[in-house]
mmCIF file of C-alpha atoms in Angstrom:
data_model
loop_
_atom_site.group_PDB
_atom_site.id
_atom_site.type_symbol
_atom_site.label_atom_id
_atom_site.label_comp_id
_atom_site.label_asym_id
_atom_site.label_seq_id
_atom_site.Cartn_x
_atom_site.Cartn_y
_atom_site.Cartn_z
ATOM 1 C CA UNK G 676 -4.434 -15.212 1.294
ATOM 2 C CA UNK G 677 -3.797 -14.297 -2.121
ATOM 3 C CA UNK G 678 -4.198 -11.123 -3.916
ATOM 4 C CA UNK G 679 -7.830 -11.267 -4.661
ATOM 5 C CA UNK G 680 -8.468 -11.923 -0.848
ATOM 6 C CA UNK G 681 -6.341 -9.276 -0.155
ATOM 7 C CA UNK G 682 -7.875 -6.574 -2.050
ATOM 8 C CA UNK G 683 -11.193 -7.326 -0.579
ATOM 9 C CA UNK G 684 -9.930 -7.483 3.158
ATOM 10 C CA UNK G 685 -8.046 -4.252 2.448
ATOM 11 C CA UNK G 686 -11.201 -2.548 0.941
ATOM 12 C CA UNK G 687 -13.356 -3.144 3.854
ATOM 13 C CA UNK G 688 -10.628 -1.802 6.061
ATOM 14 C CA UNK G 689 -9.697 0.913 4.139
ATOM 15 C CA UNK G 690 -13.738 2.083 4.484
ATOM 16 C CA UNK G 691 -13.603 1.818 8.055
ATOM 17 C CA UNK G 692 -10.583 3.716 8.409
ATOM 18 C CA UNK G 693 -12.096 6.326 6.346
ATOM 19 C CA UNK G 694 -15.109 6.727 8.543
ATOM 20 C CA UNK G 695 -12.671 6.678 11.879
ATOM 21 C CA UNK G 696 -10.790 9.551 9.833
ATOM 22 C CA UNK G 697 -14.092 11.887 9.482
ATOM 23 C CA UNK G 698 -15.214 10.979 12.865
ATOM 24 C CA UNK G 699 -11.842 12.200 14.646
ATOM 25 C CA UNK G 700 -11.652 15.122 12.529
ATOM 26 C CA UNK G 701 -15.231 16.597 13.888
ATOM 27 C CA UNK G 702 -14.430 15.562 17.083
ATOM 28 C CA UNK G 703 -11.338 17.812 16.753
ATOM 29 C CA UNK G 704 -13.194 20.566 15.332
ATOM 30 C CA UNK G 705 -15.211 20.429 18.256
ATOM 31 C CA UNK G 706 -13.170 20.189 20.936
ATOM 32 C CA UNK G 707 -11.473 23.291 18.861
ATOM 33 C CA UNK G 708 -14.060 25.455 19.082
ATOM 34 C CA UNK G 709 -14.327 24.687 22.917
ATOM 35 C CA UNK G 710 -11.048 26.161 23.587
ATOM 36 C CA UNK G 711 -11.476 29.580 23.809
ATOM 37 C CA UNK G 712 -7.832 31.044 25.550
ATOM 38 C CA UNK G 713 -5.103 31.781 22.730
ATOM 39 C CA UNK G 714 -2.150 29.585 22.912
ATOM 40 C CA UNK G 715 -3.922 27.353 25.475
ATOM 41 C CA UNK G 716 -1.855 24.004 26.001
ATOM 42 C CA UNK G 717 -3.858 21.047 24.204
ATOM 43 C CA UNK G 718 -5.317 18.411 26.544
ATOM 44 C CA UNK G 719 -3.516 15.011 26.004
ATOM 45 C CA UNK G 720 -6.741 13.254 24.773
ATOM 46 C CA UNK G 721 -6.436 16.252 21.652
ATOM 47 C CA UNK G 722 -2.879 15.745 21.162
ATOM 48 C CA UNK G 723 -3.167 11.736 20.740
ATOM 49 C CA UNK G 724 -6.336 12.315 18.677
ATOM 50 C CA UNK G 725 -4.434 14.377 16.181
ATOM 51 C CA UNK G 726 -1.491 12.411 16.121
ATOM 52 C CA UNK G 727 -3.615 9.573 15.090
ATOM 53 C CA UNK G 728 -5.118 11.476 12.371
ATOM 54 C CA UNK G 729 -1.885 12.743 11.184
ATOM 55 C CA UNK G 730 -0.989 8.956 10.999
ATOM 56 C CA UNK G 731 -4.615 7.910 9.308
ATOM 57 C CA UNK G 732 -4.472 10.936 6.944
ATOM 58 C CA UNK G 733 -1.942 9.659 4.326
ATOM 59 C CA UNK G 734 -4.225 8.707 1.346
ATOM 60 C CA UNK G 735 -2.927 8.591 -1.994
ATOM 61 C CA UNK G 736 -4.080 9.948 -5.299
ATOM 62 C CA UNK G 737 -2.853 8.275 -8.103
ATOM 63 C CA UNK G 738 -5.992 8.138 -10.049
ATOM 64 C CA UNK G 739 -7.283 4.629 -9.439
ATOM 65 C CA UNK G 740 -9.200 4.317 -6.510
ATOM 66 C CA UNK G 741 -8.433 0.622 -6.015
ATOM 67 C CA UNK G 742 -4.392 1.706 -6.304
ATOM 68 C CA UNK G 743 -5.170 4.257 -3.810
ATOM 69 C CA UNK G 744 -6.158 1.846 -1.416
ATOM 70 C CA UNK G 745 -3.683 -0.859 -1.946
ATOM 71 C CA UNK G 746 -0.790 1.483 -1.322
ATOM 72 C CA UNK G 747 -2.517 2.893 1.556
ATOM 73 C CA UNK G 748 -3.142 -0.033 3.214
ATOM 74 C CA UNK G 749 0.643 -1.591 2.177
ATOM 75 C CA UNK G 750 1.749 1.708 4.106
ATOM 76 C CA UNK G 751 -0.076 0.697 7.361
ATOM 77 C CA UNK G 752 0.957 -2.936 6.986
ATOM 78 C CA UNK G 753 4.317 -2.256 6.524
ATOM 79 C CA UNK G 754 4.322 0.466 9.562
ATOM 80 C CA UNK G 755 2.995 -2.296 11.914
ATOM 81 C CA UNK G 756 6.040 -4.574 11.176
ATOM 82 C CA UNK G 757 8.518 -2.081 11.355
ATOM 83 C CA UNK G 758 9.164 -1.784 7.744
ATOM 84 C CA UNK G 759 9.724 1.764 5.769
ATOM 85 C CA UNK G 760 7.273 2.044 3.329
ATOM 86 C CA UNK G 761 7.522 5.001 0.499
ATOM 87 C CA UNK G 762 5.269 5.165 -2.831
ATOM 88 C CA UNK G 763 5.172 7.947 -5.001
ATOM 89 C CA UNK G 764 2.857 7.422 -7.965
ATOM 90 C CA UNK G 765 2.175 10.302 -10.351
ATOM 91 C CA UNK G 766 -1.366 10.833 -10.741
ATOM 92 C CA UNK G 767 -2.878 9.534 -14.272
ATOM 93 C CA UNK G 768 0.177 7.564 -15.508
ATOM 94 C CA UNK G 769 -1.497 4.220 -15.084
ATOM 95 C CA UNK G 770 -4.939 5.415 -16.574
ATOM 96 C CA UNK G 771 -4.218 3.033 -20.087
ATOM 97 C CA UNK G 772 -4.660 0.203 -17.562
ATOM 98 C CA UNK G 773 -7.520 -1.549 -16.605
ATOM 99 C CA UNK G 774 -8.239 -1.534 -12.584
ATOM 100 C CA UNK G 775 -8.092 -4.923 -12.449
ATOM 101 C CA UNK G 776 -4.928 -5.393 -13.708
ATOM 102 C CA UNK G 777 -3.490 -2.287 -11.560
ATOM 103 C CA UNK G 778 -4.623 -4.043 -8.717
ATOM 104 C CA UNK G 779 -2.706 -7.860 -10.004
ATOM 105 C CA UNK G 780 0.353 -5.995 -10.634
ATOM 106 C CA UNK G 781 0.643 -3.848 -7.474
ATOM 107 C CA UNK G 782 -1.212 -6.339 -4.774
ATOM 108 C CA UNK G 783 1.374 -9.218 -5.554
ATOM 109 C CA UNK G 784 4.149 -6.763 -5.733
ATOM 110 C CA UNK G 785 3.245 -5.147 -2.273
ATOM 111 C CA UNK G 786 2.722 -8.665 -0.410
ATOM 112 C CA UNK G 787 5.836 -10.173 -2.003
ATOM 113 C CA UNK G 788 7.765 -7.049 -1.027
ATOM 114 C CA UNK G 789 6.010 -7.231 2.838
ATOM 115 C CA UNK G 790 6.881 -10.936 3.252
ATOM 116 C CA UNK G 791 10.441 -10.414 2.241
ATOM 117 C CA UNK G 792 11.137 -7.627 4.475
ATOM 118 C CA UNK G 793 9.647 -9.520 7.129
ATOM 119 C CA UNK G 794 12.366 -11.933 7.010
ATOM 120 C CA UNK G 795 15.078 -9.764 7.561
ATOM 121 C CA UNK G 796 16.387 -10.184 11.595
ATOM 122 C CA UNK G 797 18.707 -7.319 11.346
ATOM 123 C CA UNK G 798 19.446 -4.400 8.676
ATOM 124 C CA UNK G 799 16.783 -1.935 7.419
ATOM 125 C CA UNK G 800 13.482 -3.449 5.915
ATOM 126 C CA UNK G 801 12.420 -0.706 3.466
ATOM 127 C CA UNK G 802 10.009 -0.924 0.596
ATOM 128 C CA UNK G 803 9.813 2.420 -2.367
ATOM 129 C CA UNK G 804 7.582 2.078 -4.782
ATOM 130 C CA UNK G 805 7.569 4.559 -8.122
ATOM 131 C CA UNK G 806 5.460 4.933 -11.138
ATOM 132 C CA UNK G 807 5.441 7.584 -13.746
ATOM 133 C CA UNK G 808 6.020 8.976 -17.189
ATOM 134 C CA UNK G 809 8.858 9.666 -19.180
ATOM 135 C CA UNK G 810 8.229 10.757 -22.171
ATOM 136 C CA UNK G 811 5.814 8.193 -24.109
ATOM 137 C CA UNK G 812 7.066 5.901 -21.935
ATOM 138 C CA UNK G 813 5.512 4.658 -18.147
ATOM 139 C CA UNK G 814 7.719 2.730 -15.287
ATOM 140 C CA UNK G 815 6.927 0.992 -12.411
ATOM 141 C CA UNK G 816 9.826 0.271 -10.326
ATOM 142 C CA UNK G 817 9.404 -1.673 -7.058
ATOM 143 C CA UNK G 818 12.490 -1.897 -4.438
ATOM 144 C CA UNK G 819 12.904 -3.818 -1.302
ATOM 145 C CA UNK G 820 15.454 -4.636 1.056
ATOM 146 C CA UNK G 821 15.629 -8.877 1.369
ATOM 147 C CA UNK G 822 17.190 -10.970 4.007
ATOM 148 C CA UNK G 823 20.836 -11.305 3.202
ATOM 149 C CA UNK G 824 21.258 -15.271 3.726
ATOM 150 C CA UNK G 825 18.833 -15.744 1.453
ATOM 151 C CA UNK G 826 19.334 -18.006 -1.786
ATOM 152 C CA UNK G 827 20.330 -15.386 -4.373
ATOM 153 C CA UNK G 828 17.633 -15.658 -7.024
ATOM 154 C CA UNK G 829 15.571 -17.958 -5.531
ATOM 155 C CA UNK G 830 11.955 -16.812 -6.374
ATOM 156 C CA UNK G 831 10.141 -19.805 -4.900
ATOM 157 C CA UNK G 832 7.951 -19.608 -2.088
ATOM 158 C CA UNK G 833 7.497 -22.068 1.373
ATOM 159 C CA UNK G 834 4.185 -21.768 1.957
ATOM 160 C CA UNK G 835 1.985 -24.430 1.856
ATOM 161 C CA UNK G 836 -0.207 -22.489 -0.487
ATOM 162 C CA UNK G 837 2.477 -22.773 -3.506
ATOM 163 C CA UNK G 838 -0.050 -22.855 -6.301
ATOM 164 C CA UNK G 839 -1.401 -19.314 -5.195
ATOM 165 C CA UNK G 840 1.573 -17.650 -3.964
ATOM 166 C CA UNK G 841 3.960 -19.129 -6.376
ATOM 167 C CA UNK G 842 2.064 -17.246 -9.592
ATOM 168 C CA UNK G 843 2.526 -13.936 -8.163
ATOM 169 C CA UNK G 844 5.263 -12.661 -10.379
ATOM 170 C CA UNK G 845 3.788 -15.034 -13.109
ATOM 171 C CA UNK G 846 0.478 -12.971 -13.029
ATOM 172 C CA UNK G 847 2.540 -9.515 -12.716
ATOM 173 C CA UNK G 848 4.057 -10.562 -16.026
ATOM 174 C CA UNK G 849 0.746 -11.770 -17.718
ATOM 175 C CA UNK G 850 -0.783 -8.423 -16.987
ATOM 176 C CA UNK G 851 2.388 -6.629 -18.059
ATOM 177 C CA UNK G 852 2.378 -8.374 -21.745
ATOM 178 C CA UNK G 853 -1.013 -7.855 -21.942
ATOM 179 C CA UNK G 854 -0.108 -3.909 -22.982
ATOM 180 C CA UNK G 855 2.865 -4.830 -24.314
ATOM 181 C CA UNK G 856 5.829 -3.715 -21.486
ATOM 182 C CA UNK G 857 8.107 -5.732 -20.564
ATOM 183 C CA UNK G 858 9.433 -6.946 -17.389
ATOM 184 C CA UNK G 859 13.657 -6.498 -15.409
ATOM 185 C CA UNK G 860 14.008 -8.333 -11.956
ATOM 186 C CA UNK G 861 17.244 -7.846 -9.806
ATOM 187 C CA UNK G 862 18.391 -9.415 -7.075
ATOM 188 C CA UNK G 863 21.499 -8.145 -5.463
ATOM 189 C CA UNK G 864 23.174 -6.132 -2.978
ATOM 190 C CA UNK G 865 20.530 -6.633 -0.648
ATOM 191 C CA UNK G 866 17.417 -5.753 -2.313
ATOM 192 C CA UNK G 867 14.958 -7.186 -4.986
ATOM 193 C CA UNK G 868 14.175 -4.693 -7.682
ATOM 194 C CA UNK G 869 11.293 -5.129 -9.919
ATOM 195 C CA UNK G 870 11.368 -2.757 -13.214
ATOM 196 C CA UNK G 871 8.230 -2.403 -15.332
ATOM 197 C CA UNK G 872 8.349 -0.415 -18.817
ATOM 198 C CA UNK G 873 5.467 0.264 -20.720
ATOM 199 C CA UNK G 874 6.326 2.019 -24.091
ATOM 200 C CA UNK G 875 4.410 4.097 -26.761
ATOM 201 C CA UNK G 876 1.572 2.033 -28.237
#
């Protein structure tokens, strides 16, 4: 699906997950009140609930509600595909951008990274995302492992819907240029690296 459809589906999923989180938390509170003996061994059901709650409670706080959802959804989708997903975004570092542009940049970057990792049959599957400020500059960095036997430097899609999937990086570049930013791409050592720099206006 394209980035817009991805975002709409992700928003609904995120809402449902938040509801599940609060319901499970309430259940655990009730179960905790019912335990009278200190040090009493937890029931299997409660232990499973706590593990699920720990997995769900991985919300981000970037200062952008939609980016929080995109990162959380990306982490859940990556985990389901046995892909290591690590994202660190300084709160408020992208406050100069419109939400729509943040969505375009990160949704396309995450979709591309997950699809690239899915093609890896052997070796690490990793996605790392960082964003933050350095003095007057803001840096966004996305790095993911890629299939070693892929054609190096080939960014074209093999999907049937080439029009939608082929414009991912182009859409990112258009958003970056809108804010006077620059893009650098590296495809080496089994990794694909996307760096975006926004300087002082």
